[in-house]
Structures are given as C-alpha cells and as structure tokens.
Amino acid sequence: MKRILCALLSALLLLTLTACGGKKPAEDPSVQPPIEQPDTPDTPDPPAPSEAEQSLADLRETIRAAGAALGCASLGATYGNDALDLHALLEDNGYAARYPFLLDLPSKLAVSTGGWEIYCIVPADEDVSITVNEFGWPSWDAEGPVAGEVLWESGSGTPLCIAANVSDIMPDTQITVTAADGTAVIYQPFLSLRDGSLAVPKDGTVYDFTVYPEGFVRETTA
C-alpha cells in the first residue's frame, strides 16, 4: 500500500512540474528584437599630400593670411636664353628646395616677352582666373600705358612662371587675377631700382615670396 501511495505521489509531483515548466510567459509586444546592423567597410584615409603639394598649400595659406590676392617672387634672370630650363635654374638657386611645388610646373616659361626677369605668380586661391597681357604705351601721344594683347590665360589658379621687362624702368607685362565674385587684382611685376627687390603695391594685394639674401632690408615697396 505504501509503495502504491508513493508511486501516486511521485506521478502527481511529476505532472505538476511538467505543467509549470511547459507554460511560457507571455511576450510583451512593445519590446522589439534588436536589429542587427550590417558591417560597414572602413573608409580609407585620403592619401597624404606630397611635399610639393604641401609647399603650395602652405604658401597659399601664407598669402591669404597676409590679406593678399596673389603672391609673386623674382626667381632670377634668363640672360637672354629663351630656351632656359627653369627647373635647372630653380635647383641651382635654391628655390626648388624652398618651394618644391615649383618643380611641378612646366620647365619652360609660360610667357616670355623678351625680358630677362623671371617671375612666379601664385594666386591665393585655386578658384580664380588668370590673364597675362602685354603692357605698355600704345603710341607716343597716349595718356599712359595700357593692357594690350592677351599672352596667356587660365580658368584656374595654377601657378605660372613668366619672363618679362625688356626695360629696367618700365614693366611690359600685366597680370590680372579675377576671383569667382568678379573682384580683380591687376599687377605689373618689376624690380625696384632702389634695392633690387620685387616692387609690390602698398595696398597689400600682392605678397612677395622672393628669397632674399640673409640680412637683406627692403628700402621700398614700389
């Protein structure tokens, strides 16, 4: 009798446990299962600028910080050699080391009017247009020098090197840099007769990045 009673109790206990374990709690419909996010591929970092690109970017920043619209430097002289290898000259006079971007420019001058003085023009911004014109007296009775024939033009702010100024006392080439808003800066590069430095306007629109000898002191700006 005790065995039968024990068996019945065991069976009853088993049924109770089964009933309790088989019933699942009701799910809360407001709880949403987590959404798995797809793996996002890593975006590669942009390539670092080259030494030449960085030198140009740094110079443009310096020009802008000075409040100028363009930079100009006197790079040397052609000494009458219209076929001058500009890169060789820049390597010899140290400009290539100081401004590596110059070696990315063509080895031939963009404009040569027959003058010996070599200038590099660098706009402060890329989003500009550049026009190079002849500059001089159209006739003996003219009221003053004017811009003449277009020698070179570009719709971008890519730097360029020119040879200009047959005369020491009269510039013969005009540079016009026009911004996207139509603002234009007009400049005729030439060297001062007082100290040989690059003559720049007093309004600060042109920044001189010429490399001068150590201890050089500018006597004049124009």
mmCIF file with all atom_site columns, C-alpha atoms in Angstrom:
data_model
loop_
_atom_site.group_PDB
_atom_site.id
_atom_site.type_symbol
_atom_site.label_atom_id
_atom_site.label_alt_id
_atom_site.label_comp_id
_atom_site.label_asym_id
_atom_site.label_entity_id
_atom_site.label_seq_id
_atom_site.pdbx_PDB_ins_code
_atom_site.Cartn_x
_atom_site.Cartn_y
_atom_site.Cartn_z
_atom_site.occupancy
_atom_site.B_iso_or_equiv
_atom_site.pdbx_formal_charge
_atom_site.auth_seq_id
_atom_site.auth_comp_id
_atom_site.auth_asym_id
_atom_site.auth_atom_id
_atom_site.pdbx_PDB_model_num
ATOM 1   C CA . MET A 1 1   ? 0.000  0.000   0.000   1.00 0.00 ? 1   MET A CA 1
ATOM 2   C CA . LYS A 1 2   ? 2.814  2.407   0.872   1.00 0.00 ? 2   LYS A CA 1
ATOM 3   C CA . ARG A 1 3   ? 4.508  1.619   -2.447  1.00 0.00 ? 3   ARG A CA 1
ATOM 4   C CA . ILE A 1 4   ? 1.326  2.441   -4.356  1.00 0.00 ? 4   ILE A CA 1
ATOM 5   C CA . LEU A 1 5   ? 0.873  5.679   -2.415  1.00 0.00 ? 5   LEU A CA 1
ATOM 6   C CA . CYS A 1 6   ? 4.470  6.721   -3.061  1.00 0.00 ? 6   CYS A CA 1
ATOM 7   C CA . ALA A 1 7   ? 4.096  5.975   -6.746  1.00 0.00 ? 7   ALA A CA 1
ATOM 8   C CA . LEU A 1 8   ? 0.932  8.075   -6.959  1.00 0.00 ? 8   LEU A CA 1
ATOM 9   C CA . LEU A 1 9   ? 2.591  10.993  -5.159  1.00 0.00 ? 9   LEU A CA 1
ATOM 10  C CA . SER A 1 10  ? 5.597  10.798  -7.459  1.00 0.00 ? 10  SER A CA 1
ATOM 11  C CA . ALA A 1 11  ? 3.366  10.818  -10.534 1.00 0.00 ? 11  ALA A CA 1
ATOM 12  C CA . LEU A 1 12  ? 1.374  13.763  -9.202  1.00 0.00 ? 12  LEU A CA 1
ATOM 13  C CA . LEU A 1 13  ? 4.562  15.701  -8.475  1.00 0.00 ? 13  LEU A CA 1
ATOM 14  C CA . LEU A 1 14  ? 5.897  14.985  -11.981 1.00 0.00 ? 14  LEU A CA 1
ATOM 15  C CA . LEU A 1 15  ? 2.686  16.243  -13.599 1.00 0.00 ? 15  LEU A CA 1
ATOM 16  C CA . THR A 1 16  ? 2.807  19.422  -11.518 1.00 0.00 ? 16  THR A CA 1
ATOM 17  C CA . LEU A 1 17  ? 6.397  20.152  -12.504 1.00 0.00 ? 17  LEU A CA 1
ATOM 18  C CA . THR A 1 18  ? 5.649  19.482  -16.188 1.00 0.00 ? 18  THR A CA 1
ATOM 19  C CA . ALA A 1 19  ? 2.689  21.849  -16.148 1.00 0.00 ? 19  ALA A CA 1
ATOM 20  C CA . CYS A 1 20  ? 4.721  24.622  -14.518 1.00 0.00 ? 20  CYS A CA 1
ATOM 21  C CA . GLY A 1 21  ? 7.737  24.203  -16.800 1.00 0.00 ? 21  GLY A CA 1
ATOM 22  C CA . GLY A 1 22  ? 5.783  23.970  -20.049 1.00 0.00 ? 22  GLY A CA 1
ATOM 23  C CA . LYS A 1 23  ? 3.954  27.252  -19.733 1.00 0.00 ? 23  LYS A CA 1
ATOM 24  C CA . LYS A 1 24  ? 5.887  30.172  -21.368 1.00 0.00 ? 24  LYS A CA 1
ATOM 25  C CA . PRO A 1 25  ? 5.476  33.735  -20.159 1.00 0.00 ? 25  PRO A CA 1
ATOM 26  C CA . ALA A 1 26  ? 3.504  35.996  -22.455 1.00 0.00 ? 26  ALA A CA 1
ATOM 27  C CA . GLU A 1 27  ? 5.711  38.129  -24.739 1.00 0.00 ? 27  GLU A CA 1
ATOM 28  C CA . ASP A 1 28  ? 5.491  41.918  -24.499 1.00 0.00 ? 28  ASP A CA 1
ATOM 29  C CA . PRO A 1 29  ? 4.507  43.135  -27.999 1.00 0.00 ? 29  PRO A CA 1
ATOM 30  C CA . SER A 1 30  ? 6.065  46.560  -27.317 1.00 0.00 ? 30  SER A CA 1
ATOM 31  C CA . VAL A 1 31  ? 9.544  45.078  -26.994 1.00 0.00 ? 31  VAL A CA 1
ATOM 32  C CA . GLN A 1 32  ? 11.177 44.755  -30.412 1.00 0.00 ? 32  GLN A CA 1
ATOM 33  C CA . PRO A 1 33  ? 14.024 42.382  -31.054 1.00 0.00 ? 33  PRO A CA 1
ATOM 34  C CA . PRO A 1 34  ? 17.377 44.100  -31.644 1.00 0.00 ? 34  PRO A CA 1
ATOM 35  C CA . ILE A 1 35  ? 18.154 44.929  -35.274 1.00 0.00 ? 35  ILE A CA 1
ATOM 36  C CA . GLU A 1 36  ? 21.487 43.702  -36.452 1.00 0.00 ? 36  GLU A CA 1
ATOM 37  C CA . GLN A 1 37  ? 23.472 46.414  -38.235 1.00 0.00 ? 37  GLN A CA 1
ATOM 38  C CA . PRO A 1 38  ? 25.382 45.343  -41.325 1.00 0.00 ? 38  PRO A CA 1
ATOM 39  C CA . ASP A 1 39  ? 29.124 45.656  -41.142 1.00 0.00 ? 39  ASP A CA 1
ATOM 40  C CA . THR A 1 40  ? 30.268 48.992  -42.597 1.00 0.00 ? 40  THR A CA 1
ATOM 41  C CA . PRO A 1 41  ? 33.517 48.785  -44.545 1.00 0.00 ? 41  PRO A CA 1
ATOM 42  C CA . ASP A 1 42  ? 36.255 51.059  -43.262 1.00 0.00 ? 42  ASP A CA 1
ATOM 43  C CA . THR A 1 43  ? 36.649 54.240  -45.323 1.00 0.00 ? 43  THR A CA 1
ATOM 44  C CA . PRO A 1 44  ? 40.286 54.583  -46.356 1.00 0.00 ? 44  PRO A CA 1
ATOM 45  C CA . ASP A 1 45  ? 42.038 57.765  -45.294 1.00 0.00 ? 45  ASP A CA 1
ATOM 46  C CA . PRO A 1 46  ? 42.782 60.189  -48.147 1.00 0.00 ? 46  PRO A CA 1
ATOM 47  C CA . PRO A 1 47  ? 46.373 59.999  -49.348 1.00 0.00 ? 47  PRO A CA 1
ATOM 48  C CA . ALA A 1 48  ? 48.735 62.419  -47.671 1.00 0.00 ? 48  ALA A CA 1
ATOM 49  C CA . PRO A 1 49  ? 49.741 65.374  -49.866 1.00 0.00 ? 49  PRO A CA 1
ATOM 50  C CA . SER A 1 50  ? 53.153 65.226  -51.473 1.00 0.00 ? 50  SER A CA 1
ATOM 51  C CA . GLU A 1 51  ? 55.904 67.566  -50.360 1.00 0.00 ? 51  GLU A CA 1
ATOM 52  C CA . ALA A 1 52  ? 55.280 69.712  -53.439 1.00 0.00 ? 52  ALA A CA 1
ATOM 53  C CA . GLU A 1 53  ? 51.517 69.876  -52.844 1.00 0.00 ? 53  GLU A CA 1
ATOM 54  C CA . GLN A 1 54  ? 52.019 70.751  -49.197 1.00 0.00 ? 54  GLN A CA 1
ATOM 55  C CA . SER A 1 55  ? 54.506 73.510  -50.024 1.00 0.00 ? 55  SER A CA 1
ATOM 56  C CA . LEU A 1 56  ? 51.999 75.109  -52.407 1.00 0.00 ? 56  LEU A CA 1
ATOM 57  C CA . ALA A 1 57  ? 49.175 74.798  -49.864 1.00 0.00 ? 57  ALA A CA 1
ATOM 58  C CA . ASP A 1 58  ? 51.356 76.379  -47.182 1.00 0.00 ? 58  ASP A CA 1
ATOM 59  C CA . LEU A 1 59  ? 52.316 79.270  -49.459 1.00 0.00 ? 59  LEU A CA 1
ATOM 60  C CA . ARG A 1 60  ? 48.688 79.921  -50.419 1.00 0.00 ? 60  ARG A CA 1
ATOM 61  C CA . GLU A 1 61  ? 47.776 79.997  -46.725 1.00 0.00 ? 61  GLU A CA 1
ATOM 62  C CA . THR A 1 62  ? 50.577 82.490  -46.054 1.00 0.00 ? 62  THR A CA 1
ATOM 63  C CA . ILE A 1 63  ? 49.360 84.700  -48.915 1.00 0.00 ? 63  ILE A CA 1
ATOM 64  C CA . ARG A 1 64  ? 45.785 84.644  -47.608 1.00 0.00 ? 64  ARG A CA 1
ATOM 65  C CA . ALA A 1 65  ? 46.946 85.339  -44.043 1.00 0.00 ? 65  ALA A CA 1
ATOM 66  C CA . ALA A 1 66  ? 48.725 88.442  -45.335 1.00 0.00 ? 66  ALA A CA 1
ATOM 67  C CA . GLY A 1 67  ? 45.449 89.642  -46.864 1.00 0.00 ? 67  GLY A CA 1
ATOM 68  C CA . ALA A 1 68  ? 46.826 89.406  -50.408 1.00 0.00 ? 68  ALA A CA 1
ATOM 69  C CA . ALA A 1 69  ? 45.127 88.057  -53.527 1.00 0.00 ? 69  ALA A CA 1
ATOM 70  C CA . LEU A 1 70  ? 48.278 86.712  -55.126 1.00 0.00 ? 70  LEU A CA 1
ATOM 71  C CA . GLY A 1 71  ? 51.912 86.051  -54.416 1.00 0.00 ? 71  GLY A CA 1
ATOM 72  C CA . CYS A 1 72  ? 54.840 86.896  -56.657 1.00 0.00 ? 72  CYS A CA 1
ATOM 73  C CA . ALA A 1 73  ? 58.538 86.088  -56.483 1.00 0.00 ? 73  ALA A CA 1
ATOM 74  C CA . SER A 1 74  ? 61.544 87.152  -58.505 1.00 0.00 ? 74  SER A CA 1
ATOM 75  C CA . LEU A 1 75  ? 63.250 83.869  -59.406 1.00 0.00 ? 75  LEU A CA 1
ATOM 76  C CA . GLY A 1 76  ? 66.272 85.146  -61.295 1.00 0.00 ? 76  GLY A CA 1
ATOM 77  C CA . ALA A 1 77  ? 67.097 86.036  -64.884 1.00 0.00 ? 77  ALA A CA 1
ATOM 78  C CA . THR A 1 78  ? 67.123 84.352  -68.291 1.00 0.00 ? 78  THR A CA 1
ATOM 79  C CA . TYR A 1 79  ? 70.155 86.338  -69.503 1.00 0.00 ? 79  TYR A CA 1
ATOM 80  C CA . GLY A 1 80  ? 68.623 86.239  -72.960 1.00 0.00 ? 80  GLY A CA 1
ATOM 81  C CA . ASN A 1 81  ? 68.185 82.458  -73.067 1.00 0.00 ? 81  ASN A CA 1
ATOM 82  C CA . ASP A 1 82  ? 64.579 81.957  -74.187 1.00 0.00 ? 82  ASP A CA 1
ATOM 83  C CA . ALA A 1 83  ? 65.061 78.167  -74.062 1.00 0.00 ? 83  ALA A CA 1
ATOM 84  C CA . LEU A 1 84  ? 66.084 78.309  -70.411 1.00 0.00 ? 84  LEU A CA 1
ATOM 85  C CA . ASP A 1 85  ? 65.486 75.130  -68.383 1.00 0.00 ? 85  ASP A CA 1
ATOM 86  C CA . LEU A 1 86  ? 63.566 76.613  -65.478 1.00 0.00 ? 86  LEU A CA 1
ATOM 87  C CA . HIS A 1 87  ? 63.936 73.513  -63.310 1.00 0.00 ? 87  HIS A CA 1
ATOM 88  C CA . ALA A 1 88  ? 67.722 73.614  -63.578 1.00 0.00 ? 88  ALA A CA 1
ATOM 89  C CA . LEU A 1 89  ? 67.730 77.284  -62.580 1.00 0.00 ? 89  LEU A CA 1
ATOM 90  C CA . LEU A 1 90  ? 65.498 76.594  -59.572 1.00 0.00 ? 90  LEU A CA 1
ATOM 91  C CA . GLU A 1 91  ? 67.712 73.733  -58.452 1.00 0.00 ? 91  GLU A CA 1
ATOM 92  C CA . ASP A 1 92  ? 70.799 75.943  -58.689 1.00 0.00 ? 92  ASP A CA 1
ATOM 93  C CA . ASN A 1 93  ? 69.426 78.991  -56.867 1.00 0.00 ? 93  ASN A CA 1
ATOM 94  C CA . GLY A 1 94  ? 67.754 77.088  -54.017 1.00 0.00 ? 94  GLY A CA 1
ATOM 95  C CA . TYR A 1 95  ? 64.144 77.860  -54.897 1.00 0.00 ? 95  TYR A CA 1
ATOM 96  C CA . ALA A 1 96  ? 63.357 74.200  -55.582 1.00 0.00 ? 96  ALA A CA 1
ATOM 97  C CA . ALA A 1 97  ? 64.338 73.301  -52.020 1.00 0.00 ? 97  ALA A CA 1
ATOM 98  C CA . ARG A 1 98  ? 62.403 76.221  -50.523 1.00 0.00 ? 98  ARG A CA 1
ATOM 99  C CA . TYR A 1 99  ? 59.288 75.782  -52.685 1.00 0.00 ? 99  TYR A CA 1
ATOM 100 C CA . PRO A 1 100 ? 59.188 72.196  -54.048 1.00 0.00 ? 100 PRO A CA 1
ATOM 101 C CA . PHE A 1 101 ? 55.946 72.834  -55.957 1.00 0.00 ? 101 PHE A CA 1
ATOM 102 C CA . LEU A 1 102 ? 57.941 74.887  -58.472 1.00 0.00 ? 102 LEU A CA 1
ATOM 103 C CA . LEU A 1 103 ? 59.347 71.671  -59.937 1.00 0.00 ? 103 LEU A CA 1
ATOM 104 C CA . ASP A 1 104 ? 55.783 70.532  -60.682 1.00 0.00 ? 104 ASP A CA 1
ATOM 105 C CA . LEU A 1 105 ? 55.391 73.479  -63.051 1.00 0.00 ? 105 LEU A CA 1
ATOM 106 C CA . PRO A 1 106 ? 56.485 73.197  -66.697 1.00 0.00 ? 106 PRO A CA 1
ATOM 107 C CA . SER A 1 107 ? 60.227 73.537  -67.218 1.00 0.00 ? 107 SER A CA 1
ATOM 108 C CA . LYS A 1 108 ? 59.540 76.134  -69.906 1.00 0.00 ? 108 LYS A CA 1
ATOM 109 C CA . LEU A 1 109 ? 58.278 79.618  -69.134 1.00 0.00 ? 109 LEU A CA 1
ATOM 110 C CA . ALA A 1 110 ? 54.531 80.127  -69.686 1.00 0.00 ? 110 ALA A CA 1
ATOM 111 C CA . VAL A 1 111 ? 55.121 83.621  -71.075 1.00 0.00 ? 111 VAL A CA 1
ATOM 112 C CA . SER A 1 112 ? 58.276 85.274  -72.388 1.00 0.00 ? 112 SER A CA 1
ATOM 113 C CA . THR A 1 113 ? 58.116 88.815  -73.752 1.00 0.00 ? 113 THR A CA 1
ATOM 114 C CA . GLY A 1 114 ? 61.834 89.037  -74.424 1.00 0.00 ? 114 GLY A CA 1
ATOM 115 C CA . GLY A 1 115 ? 62.667 90.395  -70.992 1.00 0.00 ? 115 GLY A CA 1
ATOM 116 C CA . TRP A 1 116 ? 65.198 88.753  -68.692 1.00 0.00 ? 116 TRP A CA 1
ATOM 117 C CA . GLU A 1 117 ? 63.409 88.965  -65.333 1.00 0.00 ? 117 GLU A CA 1
ATOM 118 C CA . ILE A 1 118 ? 61.724 85.720  -64.230 1.00 0.00 ? 118 ILE A CA 1
ATOM 119 C CA . TYR A 1 119 ? 58.655 85.916  -62.010 1.00 0.00 ? 119 TYR A CA 1
ATOM 120 C CA . CYS A 1 120 ? 56.410 83.290  -60.448 1.00 0.00 ? 120 CYS A CA 1
ATOM 121 C CA . ILE A 1 121 ? 52.738 84.134  -59.905 1.00 0.00 ? 121 ILE A CA 1
ATOM 122 C CA . VAL A 1 122 ? 50.738 82.192  -57.293 1.00 0.00 ? 122 VAL A CA 1
ATOM 123 C CA . PRO A 1 123 ? 47.087 83.140  -56.658 1.00 0.00 ? 123 PRO A CA 1
ATOM 124 C CA . ALA A 1 124 ? 45.928 82.848  -53.056 1.00 0.00 ? 124 ALA A CA 1
ATOM 125 C CA . ASP A 1 125 ? 43.033 80.622  -54.151 1.00 0.00 ? 125 ASP A CA 1
ATOM 126 C CA . GLU A 1 126 ? 42.517 77.998  -56.825 1.00 0.00 ? 126 GLU A CA 1
ATOM 127 C CA . ASP A 1 127 ? 39.048 79.210  -57.847 1.00 0.00 ? 127 ASP A CA 1
ATOM 128 C CA . VAL A 1 128 ? 40.254 82.187  -59.880 1.00 0.00 ? 128 VAL A CA 1
ATOM 129 C CA . SER A 1 129 ? 41.100 83.054  -63.467 1.00 0.00 ? 129 SER A CA 1
ATOM 130 C CA . ILE A 1 130 ? 44.429 84.487  -64.586 1.00 0.00 ? 130 ILE A CA 1
ATOM 131 C CA . THR A 1 131 ? 45.110 86.659  -67.612 1.00 0.00 ? 131 THR A CA 1
ATOM 132 C CA . VAL A 1 132 ? 48.532 87.838  -68.768 1.00 0.00 ? 132 VAL A CA 1
ATOM 133 C CA . ASN A 1 133 ? 48.613 90.812  -71.131 1.00 0.00 ? 133 ASN A CA 1
ATOM 134 C CA . GLU A 1 134 ? 51.211 92.924  -72.831 1.00 0.00 ? 134 GLU A CA 1
ATOM 135 C CA . PHE A 1 135 ? 51.520 96.253  -71.054 1.00 0.00 ? 135 PHE A CA 1
ATOM 136 C CA . GLY A 1 136 ? 52.881 99.485  -72.461 1.00 0.00 ? 136 GLY A CA 1
ATOM 137 C CA . TRP A 1 137 ? 52.335 102.701 -74.348 1.00 0.00 ? 137 TRP A CA 1
ATOM 138 C CA . PRO A 1 138 ? 50.176 102.125 -77.442 1.00 0.00 ? 138 PRO A CA 1
ATOM 139 C CA . SER A 1 139 ? 51.532 105.275 -79.103 1.00 0.00 ? 139 SER A CA 1
ATOM 140 C CA . TRP A 1 140 ? 53.864 108.162 -78.363 1.00 0.00 ? 140 TRP A CA 1
ATOM 141 C CA . ASP A 1 141 ? 50.946 110.507 -77.650 1.00 0.00 ? 141 ASP A CA 1
ATOM 142 C CA . ALA A 1 142 ? 48.957 108.113 -75.443 1.00 0.00 ? 142 ALA A CA 1
ATOM 143 C CA . GLU A 1 143 ? 47.933 109.301 -71.988 1.00 0.00 ? 143 GLU A CA 1
ATOM 144 C CA . GLY A 1 144 ? 49.574 106.330 -70.310 1.00 0.00 ? 144 GLY A CA 1
ATOM 145 C CA . PRO A 1 145 ? 50.429 102.638 -70.607 1.00 0.00 ? 145 PRO A CA 1
ATOM 146 C CA . VAL A 1 146 ? 47.565 100.195 -71.138 1.00 0.00 ? 146 VAL A CA 1
ATOM 147 C CA . ALA A 1 147 ? 46.995 96.457  -71.316 1.00 0.00 ? 147 ALA A CA 1
ATOM 148 C CA . GLY A 1 148 ? 47.413 95.053  -74.803 1.00 0.00 ? 148 GLY A CA 1
ATOM 149 C CA . GLU A 1 149 ? 47.377 91.617  -76.401 1.00 0.00 ? 149 GLU A CA 1
ATOM 150 C CA . VAL A 1 150 ? 46.487 88.610  -74.263 1.00 0.00 ? 150 VAL A CA 1
ATOM 151 C CA . LEU A 1 151 ? 49.601 86.446  -73.921 1.00 0.00 ? 151 LEU A CA 1
ATOM 152 C CA . TRP A 1 152 ? 48.240 83.713  -71.661 1.00 0.00 ? 152 TRP A CA 1
ATOM 153 C CA . GLU A 1 153 ? 45.068 82.930  -69.735 1.00 0.00 ? 153 GLU A CA 1
ATOM 154 C CA . SER A 1 154 ? 43.728 80.206  -67.496 1.00 0.00 ? 154 SER A CA 1
ATOM 155 C CA . GLY A 1 155 ? 40.452 79.465  -65.738 1.00 0.00 ? 155 GLY A CA 1
ATOM 156 C CA . SER A 1 156 ? 42.212 78.095  -62.675 1.00 0.00 ? 156 SER A CA 1
ATOM 157 C CA . GLY A 1 157 ? 44.641 79.350  -60.079 1.00 0.00 ? 157 GLY A CA 1
ATOM 158 C CA . THR A 1 158 ? 47.530 77.169  -61.217 1.00 0.00 ? 158 THR A CA 1
ATOM 159 C CA . PRO A 1 159 ? 50.836 78.985  -60.594 1.00 0.00 ? 159 PRO A CA 1
ATOM 160 C CA . LEU A 1 160 ? 52.840 80.116  -63.607 1.00 0.00 ? 160 LEU A CA 1
ATOM 161 C CA . CYS A 1 161 ? 56.292 81.477  -64.360 1.00 0.00 ? 161 CYS A CA 1
ATOM 162 C CA . ILE A 1 162 ? 56.962 84.255  -66.845 1.00 0.00 ? 162 ILE A CA 1
ATOM 163 C CA . ALA A 1 163 ? 59.887 86.265  -68.207 1.00 0.00 ? 163 ALA A CA 1
ATOM 164 C CA . ALA A 1 164 ? 59.200 89.968  -68.564 1.00 0.00 ? 164 ALA A CA 1
ATOM 165 C CA . ASN A 1 165 ? 60.525 93.524  -68.735 1.00 0.00 ? 165 ASN A CA 1
ATOM 166 C CA . VAL A 1 166 ? 62.898 94.355  -71.537 1.00 0.00 ? 166 VAL A CA 1
ATOM 167 C CA . SER A 1 167 ? 63.435 97.716  -69.823 1.00 0.00 ? 167 SER A CA 1
ATOM 168 C CA . ASP A 1 168 ? 64.598 98.250  -66.246 1.00 0.00 ? 168 ASP A CA 1
ATOM 169 C CA . ILE A 1 169 ? 62.368 101.282 -65.791 1.00 0.00 ? 169 ILE A CA 1
ATOM 170 C CA . MET A 1 170 ? 59.088 100.196 -67.390 1.00 0.00 ? 170 MET A CA 1
ATOM 171 C CA . PRO A 1 171 ? 57.163 96.945  -66.828 1.00 0.00 ? 171 PRO A CA 1
ATOM 172 C CA . ASP A 1 172 ? 55.856 95.368  -70.024 1.00 0.00 ? 172 ASP A CA 1
ATOM 173 C CA . THR A 1 173 ? 53.602 92.606  -68.678 1.00 0.00 ? 173 THR A CA 1
ATOM 174 C CA . GLN A 1 174 ? 50.340 92.806  -66.749 1.00 0.00 ? 174 GLN A CA 1
ATOM 175 C CA . ILE A 1 175 ? 48.850 90.081  -64.543 1.00 0.00 ? 175 ILE A CA 1
ATOM 176 C CA . THR A 1 176 ? 45.125 90.070  -63.748 1.00 0.00 ? 176 THR A CA 1
ATOM 177 C CA . VAL A 1 177 ? 43.771 87.638  -61.154 1.00 0.00 ? 177 VAL A CA 1
ATOM 178 C CA . THR A 1 178 ? 39.966 87.562  -61.046 1.00 0.00 ? 178 THR A CA 1
ATOM 179 C CA . ALA A 1 179 ? 38.092 85.879  -58.192 1.00 0.00 ? 179 ALA A CA 1
ATOM 180 C CA . ALA A 1 180 ? 34.809 83.985  -58.544 1.00 0.00 ? 180 ALA A CA 1
ATOM 181 C CA . ASP A 1 181 ? 32.878 87.053  -57.338 1.00 0.00 ? 181 ASP A CA 1
ATOM 182 C CA . GLY A 1 182 ? 34.406 89.193  -60.090 1.00 0.00 ? 182 GLY A CA 1
ATOM 183 C CA . THR A 1 183 ? 36.901 91.008  -57.881 1.00 0.00 ? 183 THR A CA 1
ATOM 184 C CA . ALA A 1 184 ? 40.118 91.557  -59.831 1.00 0.00 ? 184 ALA A CA 1
ATOM 185 C CA . VAL A 1 185 ? 43.660 92.426  -58.811 1.00 0.00 ? 185 VAL A CA 1
ATOM 186 C CA . ILE A 1 186 ? 45.885 93.910  -61.523 1.00 0.00 ? 186 ILE A CA 1
ATOM 187 C CA . TYR A 1 187 ? 49.646 93.844  -61.139 1.00 0.00 ? 187 TYR A CA 1
ATOM 188 C CA . GLN A 1 188 ? 52.669 94.629  -63.291 1.00 0.00 ? 188 GLN A CA 1
ATOM 189 C CA . PRO A 1 189 ? 55.719 92.899  -61.772 1.00 0.00 ? 189 PRO A CA 1
ATOM 190 C CA . PHE A 1 190 ? 59.048 94.726  -61.832 1.00 0.00 ? 190 PHE A CA 1
ATOM 191 C CA . LEU A 1 191 ? 62.128 95.213  -59.669 1.00 0.00 ? 191 LEU A CA 1
ATOM 192 C CA . SER A 1 192 ? 62.793 98.304  -57.616 1.00 0.00 ? 192 SER A CA 1
ATOM 193 C CA . LEU A 1 193 ? 65.653 100.460 -58.902 1.00 0.00 ? 193 LEU A CA 1
ATOM 194 C CA . ARG A 1 194 ? 66.497 101.385 -55.316 1.00 0.00 ? 194 ARG A CA 1
ATOM 195 C CA . ASP A 1 195 ? 67.292 97.987  -53.818 1.00 0.00 ? 195 ASP A CA 1
ATOM 196 C CA . GLY A 1 196 ? 66.513 95.360  -56.487 1.00 0.00 ? 196 GLY A CA 1
ATOM 197 C CA . SER A 1 197 ? 63.617 93.909  -54.507 1.00 0.00 ? 197 SER A CA 1
ATOM 198 C CA . LEU A 1 198 ? 60.286 92.987  -56.031 1.00 0.00 ? 198 LEU A CA 1
ATOM 199 C CA . ALA A 1 199 ? 58.090 96.072  -56.210 1.00 0.00 ? 199 ALA A CA 1
ATOM 200 C CA . VAL A 1 200 ? 54.684 95.362  -54.674 1.00 0.00 ? 200 VAL A CA 1
ATOM 201 C CA . PRO A 1 201 ? 51.721 97.724  -54.238 1.00 0.00 ? 201 PRO A CA 1
ATOM 202 C CA . LYS A 1 202 ? 51.252 99.423  -50.879 1.00 0.00 ? 202 LYS A CA 1
ATOM 203 C CA . ASP A 1 203 ? 47.648 98.188  -50.620 1.00 0.00 ? 203 ASP A CA 1
ATOM 204 C CA . GLY A 1 204 ? 48.883 94.698  -49.715 1.00 0.00 ? 204 GLY A CA 1
ATOM 205 C CA . THR A 1 205 ? 47.145 92.884  -52.565 1.00 0.00 ? 205 THR A CA 1
ATOM 206 C CA . VAL A 1 206 ? 50.419 91.252  -53.673 1.00 0.00 ? 206 VAL A CA 1
ATOM 207 C CA . TYR A 1 207 ? 52.583 89.164  -51.328 1.00 0.00 ? 207 TYR A CA 1
ATOM 208 C CA . ASP A 1 208 ? 56.312 88.963  -52.063 1.00 0.00 ? 208 ASP A CA 1
ATOM 209 C CA . PHE A 1 209 ? 57.692 85.450  -51.508 1.00 0.00 ? 209 PHE A CA 1
ATOM 210 C CA . THR A 1 210 ? 61.079 86.143  -53.068 1.00 0.00 ? 210 THR A CA 1
ATOM 211 C CA . VAL A 1 211 ? 64.007 84.558  -51.227 1.00 0.00 ? 211 VAL A CA 1
ATOM 212 C CA . TYR A 1 212 ? 66.404 87.382  -50.372 1.00 0.00 ? 212 TYR A CA 1
ATOM 213 C CA . PRO A 1 213 ? 69.975 87.103  -49.062 1.00 0.00 ? 213 PRO A CA 1
ATOM 214 C CA . GLU A 1 214 ? 70.335 86.892  -45.311 1.00 0.00 ? 214 GLU A CA 1
ATOM 215 C CA . GLY A 1 215 ? 70.294 90.349  -43.757 1.00 0.00 ? 215 GLY A CA 1
ATOM 216 C CA . PHE A 1 216 ? 68.561 91.984  -46.723 1.00 0.00 ? 216 PHE A CA 1
ATOM 217 C CA . VAL A 1 217 ? 66.435 95.004  -45.750 1.00 0.00 ? 217 VAL A CA 1
ATOM 218 C CA . ARG A 1 218 ? 63.825 96.290  -48.167 1.00 0.00 ? 218 ARG A CA 1
ATOM 219 C CA . GLU A 1 219 ? 64.046 100.015 -48.844 1.00 0.00 ? 219 GLU A CA 1
ATOM 220 C CA . THR A 1 220 ? 60.826 100.404 -50.787 1.00 0.00 ? 220 THR A CA 1
ATOM 221 C CA . THR A 1 221 ? 57.602 98.575  -51.650 1.00 0.00 ? 221 THR A CA 1
ATOM 222 C CA . ALA A 1 222 ? 57.037 100.135 -55.061 1.00 0.00 ? 222 ALA A CA 1
#
